[in-house]
PDB file of C-alpha atoms in Angstrom:
ATOM      1  CA  MET C 764      74.728 -64.310 108.356  1.00  0.00           C
ATOM      2  CA  PRO C 765      73.408 -60.736 108.524  1.00  0.00           C
ATOM      3  CA  SER C 766      70.632 -59.829 111.163  1.00  0.00           C
ATOM      4  CA  LEU C 767      67.083 -58.890 109.482  1.00  0.00           C
ATOM      5  CA  SER C 768      65.591 -55.610 109.122  1.00  0.00           C
ATOM      6  CA  LEU C 769      62.687 -54.986 111.960  1.00  0.00           C
ATOM      7  CA  SER C 770      60.396 -54.869 108.855  1.00  0.00           C
ATOM      8  CA  GLU C 771      61.432 -58.287 107.820  1.00  0.00           C
ATOM      9  CA  THR C 772      61.533 -59.715 111.311  1.00  0.00           C
ATOM     10  CA  LEU C 773      58.150 -58.347 111.929  1.00  0.00           C
ATOM     11  CA  HIS C 774      56.839 -59.970 108.457  1.00  0.00           C
ATOM     12  CA  ARG C 775      57.976 -63.160 109.348  1.00  0.00           C
ATOM     13  CA  LEU C 776      56.791 -63.375 112.763  1.00  0.00           C
ATOM     14  CA  MET C 777      53.103 -62.199 111.691  1.00  0.00           C
ATOM     15  CA  HIS C 778      53.224 -64.889 108.916  1.00  0.00           C
ATOM     16  CA  ALA C 779      54.656 -67.675 111.291  1.00  0.00           C
ATOM     17  CA  TYR C 780      52.008 -66.741 113.546  1.00  0.00           C
ATOM     18  CA  LYS C 781      49.090 -66.505 110.883  1.00  0.00           C
ATOM     19  CA  THR C 782      50.360 -69.977 109.477  1.00  0.00           C
ATOM     20  CA  GLN C 783      50.672 -71.781 112.820  1.00  0.00           C
ATOM     21  CA  LEU C 784      47.199 -70.008 113.949  1.00  0.00           C
ATOM     22  CA  LEU C 785      45.443 -71.305 110.873  1.00  0.00           C
ATOM     23  CA  SER C 786      46.528 -74.877 111.573  1.00  0.00           C
ATOM     24  CA  ASP C 787      45.649 -74.873 114.786  1.00  0.00           C
ATOM     25  CA  ILE C 788      42.025 -73.461 113.883  1.00  0.00           C
ATOM     26  CA  ALA C 789      41.512 -76.214 110.897  1.00  0.00           C
ATOM     27  CA  SER C 790      42.594 -79.044 113.465  1.00  0.00           C
ATOM     28  CA  GLN C 791      39.720 -77.977 115.632  1.00  0.00           C
ATOM     29  CA  GLU C 792      37.712 -78.529 112.423  1.00  0.00           C
ATOM     30  CA  ILE C 793      36.210 -74.497 112.766  1.00  0.00           C
ATOM     31  CA  GLY C 794      35.040 -73.871 109.244  1.00  0.00           C
ATOM     32  CA  LEU C 795      35.163 -69.929 109.423  1.00  0.00           C
ATOM     33  CA  PRO C 796      37.073 -67.840 107.255  1.00  0.00           C
ATOM     34  CA  ILE C 797      39.498 -65.736 109.138  1.00  0.00           C
ATOM     35  CA  THR C 798      37.301 -62.687 108.421  1.00  0.00           C
ATOM     36  CA  HIS C 799      34.464 -64.160 110.149  1.00  0.00           C
ATOM     37  CA  ILE C 800      36.685 -65.437 113.357  1.00  0.00           C
ATOM     38  CA  ARG C 801      38.263 -62.108 113.494  1.00  0.00           C
ATOM     39  CA  ALA C 802      34.496 -60.497 113.842  1.00  0.00           C
ATOM     40  CA  LEU C 803      33.372 -63.137 116.214  1.00  0.00           C
ATOM     41  CA  LYS C 804      36.059 -62.610 118.212  1.00  0.00           C
ATOM     42  CA  GLY C 805      35.576 -58.481 118.180  1.00  0.00           C
ATOM     43  CA  VAL C 806      32.015 -59.373 119.366  1.00  0.00           C
ATOM     44  CA  CYS C 807      32.692 -61.848 122.320  1.00  0.00           C
ATOM     45  CA  ARG C 808      35.557 -59.700 123.514  1.00  0.00           C
ATOM     46  CA  ASN C 809      33.235 -56.061 123.465  1.00  0.00           C
ATOM     47  CA  PRO C 810      29.905 -56.361 125.209  1.00  0.00           C
ATOM     48  CA  GLU C 811      29.235 -52.958 123.568  1.00  0.00           C
ATOM     49  CA  SER C 812      30.303 -54.104 119.855  1.00  0.00           C
ATOM     50  CA  THR C 813      27.792 -52.790 116.834  1.00  0.00           C
ATOM     51  CA  ALA C 814      28.883 -53.313 113.119  1.00  0.00           C
ATOM     52  CA  GLN C 815      30.438 -49.785 113.260  1.00  0.00           C
ATOM     53  CA  SER C 816      32.841 -50.695 115.813  1.00  0.00           C
ATOM     54  CA  ILE C 817      33.759 -54.103 114.325  1.00  0.00           C
ATOM     55  CA  ALA C 818      34.484 -52.255 110.770  1.00  0.00           C
ATOM     56  CA  LEU C 819      36.482 -49.699 112.645  1.00  0.00           C
ATOM     57  CA  ARG C 820      38.542 -52.422 114.687  1.00  0.00           C
ATOM     58  CA  MET C 821      39.146 -54.562 111.738  1.00  0.00           C
ATOM     59  CA  GLN C 822      39.557 -51.632 109.368  1.00  0.00           C
ATOM     60  CA  ARG C 823      37.338 -52.930 106.971  1.00  0.00           C
ATOM     61  CA  ASP C 824      34.430 -51.675 104.816  1.00  0.00           C
ATOM     62  CA  LYS C 825      31.004 -51.412 107.098  1.00  0.00           C
ATOM     63  CA  ALA C 826      29.060 -52.889 104.347  1.00  0.00           C
ATOM     64  CA  GLN C 827      31.654 -56.093 104.412  1.00  0.00           C
ATOM     65  CA  ILE C 828      31.220 -56.441 107.702  1.00  0.00           C
ATOM     66  CA  THR C 829      27.838 -56.070 107.887  1.00  0.00           C
ATOM     67  CA  ARG C 830      27.558 -58.947 105.290  1.00  0.00           C
ATOM     68  CA  VAL C 831      29.574 -61.251 107.764  1.00  0.00           C
ATOM     69  CA  LEU C 832      27.912 -60.174 110.621  1.00  0.00           C
ATOM     70  CA  ASN C 833      24.459 -61.310 108.977  1.00  0.00           C
ATOM     71  CA  GLU C 834      26.449 -64.514 107.985  1.00  0.00           C
ATOM     72  CA  LEU C 835      27.794 -65.098 111.538  1.00  0.00           C
ATOM     73  CA  GLN C 836      23.997 -64.480 112.629  1.00  0.00           C
ATOM     74  CA  GLN C 837      22.496 -67.013 109.990  1.00  0.00           C
ATOM     75  CA  GLY C 838      24.930 -69.557 111.778  1.00  0.00           C
ATOM     76  CA  GLY C 839      23.705 -69.229 114.964  1.00  0.00           C
ATOM     77  CA  LEU C 840      27.136 -67.773 116.211  1.00  0.00           C
ATOM     78  CA  ILE C 841      25.732 -64.337 117.299  1.00  0.00           C
ATOM     79  CA  THR C 842      22.447 -62.077 117.765  1.00  0.00           C
ATOM     80  CA  LYS C 843      21.601 -58.410 117.439  1.00  0.00           C
ATOM     81  CA  ILE C 844      19.795 -56.566 120.034  1.00  0.00           C
ATOM     82  CA  ASP C 845      18.631 -53.040 120.108  1.00  0.00           C
ATOM     83  CA  ASN C 846      21.131 -50.758 121.108  1.00  0.00           C
ATOM     84  CA  PRO C 847      19.724 -48.648 124.074  1.00  0.00           C
ATOM     85  CA  LYS C 848      22.283 -46.097 123.728  1.00  0.00           C
ATOM     86  CA  ASP C 849      21.466 -45.401 120.218  1.00  0.00           C
ATOM     87  CA  GLY C 850      18.140 -46.484 118.513  1.00  0.00           C
ATOM     88  CA  ARG C 851      20.264 -46.560 114.846  1.00  0.00           C
ATOM     89  CA  SER C 852      22.499 -49.122 115.759  1.00  0.00           C
ATOM     90  CA  GLN C 853      22.260 -52.828 117.225  1.00  0.00           C
ATOM     91  CA  LEU C 854      24.689 -54.403 119.702  1.00  0.00           C
ATOM     92  CA  LEU C 855      26.029 -57.736 119.244  1.00  0.00           C
ATOM     93  CA  ARG C 856      25.943 -60.486 121.354  1.00  0.00           C
ATOM     94  CA  PRO C 857      27.598 -64.070 120.693  1.00  0.00           C
ATOM     95  CA  THR C 858      25.316 -67.294 121.057  1.00  0.00           C
ATOM     96  CA  ALA C 859      25.941 -70.493 123.081  1.00  0.00           C
ATOM     97  CA  GLU C 860      27.243 -71.787 119.594  1.00  0.00           C
ATOM     98  CA  GLY C 861      29.615 -68.388 119.273  1.00  0.00           C
ATOM     99  CA  GLU C 862      30.795 -68.478 122.736  1.00  0.00           C
ATOM    100  CA  LYS C 863      31.587 -72.409 121.922  1.00  0.00           C
ATOM    101  CA  ILE C 864      33.420 -71.492 118.892  1.00  0.00           C
ATOM    102  CA  MET C 865      35.234 -68.356 120.587  1.00  0.00           C
ATOM    103  CA  THR C 866      36.492 -71.143 123.125  1.00  0.00           C
ATOM    104  CA  GLN C 867      38.084 -73.456 120.935  1.00  0.00           C
ATOM    105  CA  ILE C 868      39.571 -70.793 118.962  1.00  0.00           C
ATOM    106  CA  SER C 869      41.125 -69.130 121.997  1.00  0.00           C
ATOM    107  CA  THR C 870      42.141 -72.666 122.828  1.00  0.00           C
ATOM    108  CA  SER C 871      43.868 -72.690 119.350  1.00  0.00           C
ATOM    109  CA  GLU C 872      45.417 -69.253 119.869  1.00  0.00           C
ATOM    110  CA  LEU C 873      46.956 -70.501 123.358  1.00  0.00           C
ATOM    111  CA  LYS C 874      48.612 -73.464 121.567  1.00  0.00           C
ATOM    112  CA  THR C 875      49.978 -71.455 118.849  1.00  0.00           C
ATOM    113  CA  VAL C 876      51.466 -69.051 121.322  1.00  0.00           C
ATOM    114  CA  ALA C 877      53.145 -71.816 123.210  1.00  0.00           C
ATOM    115  CA  ARG C 878      54.737 -73.196 120.563  1.00  0.00           C
ATOM    116  CA  MET C 879      56.138 -69.814 119.273  1.00  0.00           C
ATOM    117  CA  THR C 880      57.542 -68.792 122.973  1.00  0.00           C
ATOM    118  CA  GLN C 881      58.821 -72.125 124.245  1.00  0.00           C
ATOM    119  CA  ALA C 882      62.303 -70.645 123.635  1.00  0.00           C
ATOM    120  CA  LEU C 883      61.513 -67.634 125.311  1.00  0.00           C
ATOM    121  CA  SER C 884      61.694 -66.975 129.405  1.00  0.00           C
ATOM    122  CA  SER C 885      58.691 -65.254 130.805  1.00  0.00           C
ATOM    123  CA  ALA C 886      60.879 -62.179 131.126  1.00  0.00           C
ATOM    124  CA  GLU C 887      61.395 -62.089 127.432  1.00  0.00           C
ATOM    125  CA  VAL C 888      57.745 -62.435 126.782  1.00  0.00           C
ATOM    126  CA  GLU C 889      57.076 -59.892 128.782  1.00  0.00           C
ATOM    127  CA  THR C 890      59.337 -57.664 127.053  1.00  0.00           C
ATOM    128  CA  PHE C 891      58.235 -58.495 124.041  1.00  0.00           C
ATOM    129  CA  ILE C 892      54.643 -57.820 124.843  1.00  0.00           C
ATOM    130  CA  LYS C 893      55.625 -54.243 126.256  1.00  0.00           C
ATOM    131  CA  LEU C 894      57.650 -53.482 123.081  1.00  0.00           C
ATOM    132  CA  ALA C 895      54.969 -54.618 120.930  1.00  0.00           C
ATOM    133  CA  ASN C 896      52.164 -52.733 122.579  1.00  0.00           C
ATOM    134  CA  ARG C 897      54.492 -49.439 122.200  1.00  0.00           C
ATOM    135  CA  ILE C 898      54.926 -50.212 118.788  1.00  0.00           C
ATOM    136  CA  SER C 899      51.135 -50.749 117.878  1.00  0.00           C
ATOM    137  CA  LYS C 900      50.081 -47.754 120.645  1.00  0.00           C
ATOM    138  CA  SER C 901      52.684 -45.293 118.105  1.00  0.00           C
ATOM    139  CA  VAL C 902      50.909 -46.453 115.068  1.00  0.00           C
ATOM    140  CA  ASP C 903      47.512 -45.927 115.873  1.00  0.00           C
ATOM    141  CA  GLU C 904      48.236 -42.338 117.610  1.00  0.00           C
ATOM    142  CA  ALA C 905      50.251 -41.579 114.366  1.00  0.00           C
ATOM    143  CA  ALA C 906      46.965 -42.591 112.629  1.00  0.00           C
ATOM    144  CA  ALA C 907      44.976 -40.653 114.420  1.00  0.00           C
ATOM    145  CA  VAL C 908      46.787 -37.502 114.404  1.00  0.00           C
ATOM    146  CA  LYS C 909      46.531 -38.128 110.445  1.00  0.00           C
ATOM    147  CA  SER C 910      43.172 -38.499 110.425  1.00  0.00           C
ATOM    148  CA  GLY C 911      42.690 -35.389 112.347  1.00  0.00           C
ATOM    149  CA  ALA C 912      45.432 -33.567 110.256  1.00  0.00           C
ATOM    150  CA  ASP C 913      43.086 -35.158 106.820  1.00  0.00           C
ATOM    151  CA  CYS C 914      40.131 -33.693 108.584  1.00  0.00           C
ATOM    152  CA  HIS C 915      41.387 -29.937 109.502  1.00  0.00           C
ATOM    153  CA  ALA C 916      42.823 -29.939 105.805  1.00  0.00           C
ATOM    154  CA  GLN C 917      39.558 -30.615 104.142  1.00  0.00           C
ATOM    155  CA  GLU C 918      37.771 -27.591 106.643  1.00  0.00           C
ATOM    156  CA  SER C 919      40.512 -25.421 105.594  1.00  0.00           C
ATOM    157  CA  LEU C 920      39.819 -25.965 102.271  1.00  0.00           C
ATOM    158  CA  SER C 921      36.163 -25.818 102.500  1.00  0.00           C
ATOM    159  CA  GLY C 922      35.703 -23.342 105.387  1.00  0.00           C
ATOM    160  CA  LYS C 923      33.271 -26.711 106.852  1.00  0.00           C
ATOM    161  CA  PRO C 924      33.984 -29.606 108.567  1.00  0.00           C
ATOM    162  CA  LYS C 925      34.386 -32.642 106.180  1.00  0.00           C
ATOM    163  CA  ASN C 926      32.616 -34.702 109.015  1.00  0.00           C
ATOM    164  CA  THR C 927      31.755 -33.899 112.351  1.00  0.00           C
ATOM    165  CA  ASN C 928      31.999 -37.637 113.138  1.00  0.00           C
ATOM    166  CA  ASP C 929      35.493 -38.030 112.330  1.00  0.00           C
ATOM    167  CA  LYS C 930      36.918 -37.349 115.517  1.00  0.00           C
ATOM    168  CA  GLU C 931      34.307 -39.678 117.299  1.00  0.00           C
ATOM    169  CA  ALA C 932      35.318 -42.369 114.528  1.00  0.00           C
ATOM    170  CA  VAL C 933      38.832 -42.358 115.504  1.00  0.00           C
ATOM    171  CA  GLU C 934      38.010 -42.352 119.367  1.00  0.00           C
ATOM    172  CA  THR C 935      35.836 -44.919 118.918  1.00  0.00           C
ATOM    173  CA  HIS C 936      38.516 -47.144 116.899  1.00  0.00           C
ATOM    174  CA  LEU C 937      41.132 -46.434 119.446  1.00  0.00           C
ATOM    175  CA  MET C 938      38.918 -47.377 122.329  1.00  0.00           C
ATOM    176  CA  ALA C 939      37.664 -50.660 120.069  1.00  0.00           C
ATOM    177  CA  VAL C 940      41.424 -51.716 119.590  1.00  0.00           C
ATOM    178  CA  ASN C 941      42.351 -50.883 123.322  1.00  0.00           C
ATOM    179  CA  ALA C 942      39.477 -52.841 124.747  1.00  0.00           C
ATOM    180  CA  THR C 943      40.017 -56.004 122.436  1.00  0.00           C
ATOM    181  CA  GLY C 944      44.110 -55.673 123.413  1.00  0.00           C
ATOM    182  CA  GLU C 945      44.927 -57.259 120.361  1.00  0.00           C
ATOM    183  CA  ASN C 946      46.418 -55.785 117.354  1.00  0.00           C
ATOM    184  CA  HIS C 947      43.846 -54.830 114.424  1.00  0.00           C
ATOM    185  CA  ASN C 948      45.660 -56.588 111.701  1.00  0.00           C
ATOM    186  CA  GLU C 949      45.992 -60.196 113.082  1.00  0.00           C
TER     187      GLU C 949
END
């Protein structure tokens, strides 16, 4: 049997991880859609999270993420407090119930990883993590370069900056991805 291409292998791995994780989450009777779970994870893992930083980390429209965050708040899983560094935004914090759900999600993630890596040695897992992080970093860096090039091209055509916050947005995105230590496409 011929070996699979890297893209096929990554696709199969990602699908296997998602399927197993969703199964483990369902067994804990966590009734949240995956987008809500990802947003809650972002809030729990980053004490400086805002709606904008969650939207950037998840690569979703801010209006969509705002709706998700409002539903999490209405469900008693997060709270919003005024951001002392920026009066226009609010910091997001998990409630005790949100922390409890996050503990269940983390348990599900650990079970999933244990099942998926049971045939690997510790050294193999460590090597895989290093390689996967290098791949993710190169994708993030390429996206940052592309975003900067797109901004520069727009400036060249119009003679004025497309958006003076583009560089800040890219830097915020990269910081959010690095702060959570996870892939934004999970």
